[in-house]
mmCIF file of C-alpha atoms in Angstrom:
data_model
loop_
_atom_site.group_PDB
_atom_site.id
_atom_site.type_symbol
_atom_site.label_atom_id
_atom_site.label_comp_id
_atom_site.label_asym_id
_atom_site.label_seq_id
_atom_site.Cartn_x
_atom_site.Cartn_y
_atom_site.Cartn_z
ATOM 1 C CA UNK N 99 -59.537 -143.290 88.493
ATOM 2 C CA UNK N 100 -60.542 -146.589 90.022
ATOM 3 C CA UNK N 101 -57.566 -148.844 90.864
ATOM 4 C CA UNK N 102 -57.120 -151.539 93.493
ATOM 5 C CA UNK N 103 -53.498 -152.694 94.394
ATOM 6 C CA UNK N 104 -53.068 -156.050 96.073
ATOM 7 C CA UNK N 105 -50.413 -158.707 96.603
ATOM 8 C CA UNK N 106 -47.744 -159.426 99.233
ATOM 9 C CA UNK N 107 -45.472 -156.922 101.012
ATOM 10 C CA UNK N 108 -44.489 -155.374 97.690
ATOM 11 C CA UNK N 109 -48.015 -153.820 97.374
ATOM 12 C CA UNK N 110 -47.258 -151.970 100.654
ATOM 13 C CA UNK N 111 -44.152 -150.180 99.335
ATOM 14 C CA UNK N 112 -44.933 -146.498 98.705
ATOM 15 C CA UNK N 113 -42.684 -146.129 95.600
ATOM 16 C CA UNK N 114 -44.248 -149.262 93.942
ATOM 17 C CA UNK N 115 -47.755 -148.009 94.769
ATOM 18 C CA UNK N 116 -46.977 -144.600 93.291
ATOM 19 C CA UNK N 117 -45.557 -146.220 90.035
ATOM 20 C CA UNK N 118 -48.710 -148.393 89.631
ATOM 21 C CA UNK N 119 -50.996 -145.411 90.326
ATOM 22 C CA UNK N 120 -49.042 -143.248 87.890
ATOM 23 C CA UNK N 121 -49.160 -145.855 85.110
ATOM 24 C CA UNK N 122 -52.877 -146.449 85.779
ATOM 25 C CA UNK N 123 -53.460 -142.697 85.465
ATOM 26 C CA UNK N 124 -51.567 -142.649 82.156
ATOM 27 C CA UNK N 125 -53.732 -145.547 80.945
ATOM 28 C CA UNK N 126 -56.862 -143.665 81.865
ATOM 29 C CA UNK N 127 -55.681 -140.520 80.300
ATOM 30 C CA UNK N 128 -54.907 -142.404 77.120
ATOM 31 C CA UNK N 129 -58.456 -143.737 76.818
ATOM 32 C CA UNK N 130 -60.538 -140.790 78.087
ATOM 33 C CA UNK N 131 -63.768 -141.909 76.478
ATOM 34 C CA UNK N 132 -63.693 -145.280 78.160
ATOM 35 C CA UNK N 133 -64.625 -145.991 81.763
ATOM 36 C CA UNK N 134 -61.774 -148.194 83.139
ATOM 37 C CA UNK N 135 -61.560 -150.136 86.404
ATOM 38 C CA UNK N 136 -58.099 -151.509 87.134
ATOM 39 C CA UNK N 137 -56.825 -154.009 89.615
ATOM 40 C CA UNK N 138 -53.069 -154.696 90.016
ATOM 41 C CA UNK N 139 -51.581 -157.516 91.931
ATOM 42 C CA UNK N 140 -47.837 -157.491 92.608
ATOM 43 C CA UNK N 141 -45.866 -160.196 94.449
ATOM 44 C CA UNK N 142 -42.516 -161.882 94.693
ATOM 45 C CA UNK N 143 -42.122 -165.478 93.476
ATOM 46 C CA UNK N 144 -39.412 -168.050 93.056
ATOM 47 C CA UNK N 145 -39.084 -169.724 89.726
ATOM 48 C CA UNK N 146 -36.517 -172.593 89.568
ATOM 49 C CA UNK N 147 -35.431 -171.568 86.099
ATOM 50 C CA UNK N 148 -35.193 -167.770 86.571
ATOM 51 C CA UNK N 149 -34.734 -167.461 90.347
ATOM 52 C CA UNK N 150 -36.438 -164.693 92.400
ATOM 53 C CA UNK N 151 -38.690 -162.533 90.340
ATOM 54 C CA UNK N 152 -41.471 -159.989 90.644
ATOM 55 C CA UNK N 153 -44.846 -161.006 89.098
ATOM 56 C CA UNK N 154 -47.362 -158.237 88.200
ATOM 57 C CA UNK N 155 -50.836 -159.004 87.061
ATOM 58 C CA UNK N 156 -53.195 -156.387 85.767
ATOM 59 C CA UNK N 157 -56.989 -156.908 85.310
ATOM 60 C CA UNK N 158 -58.742 -154.107 83.397
ATOM 61 C CA UNK N 159 -62.574 -153.967 83.069
ATOM 62 C CA UNK N 160 -63.892 -151.857 80.146
ATOM 63 C CA UNK N 161 -67.326 -150.188 79.820
ATOM 64 C CA UNK N 162 -68.975 -152.759 77.541
ATOM 65 C CA UNK N 163 -68.311 -155.741 79.894
ATOM 66 C CA UNK N 164 -64.970 -156.562 78.231
ATOM 67 C CA UNK N 165 -62.037 -157.478 80.292
ATOM 68 C CA UNK N 166 -58.293 -157.536 79.693
ATOM 69 C CA UNK N 167 -55.808 -159.490 81.872
ATOM 70 C CA UNK N 168 -52.102 -159.096 81.445
ATOM 71 C CA UNK N 169 -49.248 -160.761 83.368
ATOM 72 C CA UNK N 170 -45.475 -160.065 83.454
ATOM 73 C CA UNK N 171 -42.544 -161.158 85.636
ATOM 74 C CA UNK N 172 -39.109 -159.509 85.890
ATOM 75 C CA UNK N 173 -36.200 -159.248 88.170
ATOM 76 C CA UNK N 174 -37.319 -155.873 89.405
ATOM 77 C CA UNK N 175 -40.761 -154.471 90.305
ATOM 78 C CA UNK N 176 -40.152 -151.425 88.036
ATOM 79 C CA UNK N 177 -39.608 -153.541 85.007
ATOM 80 C CA UNK N 178 -42.600 -155.823 85.738
ATOM 81 C CA UNK N 179 -44.887 -152.801 86.234
ATOM 82 C CA UNK N 180 -43.722 -151.073 83.028
ATOM 83 C CA UNK N 181 -43.979 -154.288 81.087
ATOM 84 C CA UNK N 182 -47.477 -155.119 82.173
ATOM 85 C CA UNK N 183 -48.870 -151.575 81.623
ATOM 86 C CA UNK N 184 -47.281 -151.446 78.153
ATOM 87 C CA UNK N 185 -48.928 -154.708 77.212
ATOM 88 C CA UNK N 186 -52.211 -153.510 78.748
ATOM 89 C CA UNK N 187 -52.206 -150.438 76.460
ATOM 90 C CA UNK N 188 -51.746 -152.525 73.440
ATOM 91 C CA UNK N 189 -54.454 -154.993 74.548
ATOM 92 C CA UNK N 190 -57.019 -152.292 75.405
ATOM 93 C CA UNK N 191 -56.454 -150.677 71.964
ATOM 94 C CA UNK N 192 -56.994 -154.031 70.268
ATOM 95 C CA UNK N 193 -60.144 -154.870 72.383
ATOM 96 C CA UNK N 194 -61.530 -151.387 71.612
ATOM 97 C CA UNK N 195 -60.858 -151.675 67.912
ATOM 98 C CA UNK N 196 -62.566 -155.110 67.817
ATOM 99 C CA UNK N 197 -65.656 -153.429 69.451
ATOM 100 C CA UNK N 198 -65.690 -150.677 66.790
ATOM 101 C CA UNK N 199 -65.710 -153.420 64.116
ATOM 102 C CA UNK N 200 -68.493 -155.370 65.836
ATOM 103 C CA UNK N 201 -70.684 -152.299 66.090
ATOM 104 C CA UNK N 202 -70.332 -151.512 62.415
ATOM 105 C CA UNK N 203 -73.212 -152.616 60.202
ATOM 106 C CA UNK N 204 -72.631 -156.144 58.815
ATOM 107 C CA UNK N 205 -73.284 -155.034 55.155
ATOM 108 C CA UNK N 206 -70.785 -152.144 55.289
ATOM 109 C CA UNK N 207 -68.315 -153.541 57.825
ATOM 110 C CA UNK N 208 -65.445 -153.618 55.352
ATOM 111 C CA UNK N 209 -66.154 -150.034 54.117
ATOM 112 C CA UNK N 210 -66.595 -148.841 57.624
ATOM 113 C CA UNK N 211 -63.386 -150.343 58.895
ATOM 114 C CA UNK N 212 -61.430 -148.777 56.018
ATOM 115 C CA UNK N 213 -63.055 -145.401 56.799
ATOM 116 C CA UNK N 214 -62.247 -145.687 60.542
ATOM 117 C CA UNK N 215 -58.644 -146.766 59.797
ATOM 118 C CA UNK N 216 -58.108 -143.783 57.483
ATOM 119 C CA UNK N 217 -58.889 -141.318 60.308
#
């Protein structure tokens, strides 16, 4: 598992680091056939509309040079981390699906997509 965690003093908190590492491991376990490099940034911010919040940003590099960037902000670090990794799972799935469709032959892409979807 390749993960880098950065940000302000929240990134130094052991519980937050463990949660991020655990979520990153789950993400890697979900997509075992894909080499994934993950970078997480977590920091506090003040938003005039919402007050103090925790912003989490996740940058995921996939094997074929594709990249997914997801951001979320919540009142607590746990919610922000869970939200960003949930969105990342959906985004990685979508990006991988688009890659499968792009690799399918152009003449049979509709048939191939239907075949893949049925499995």
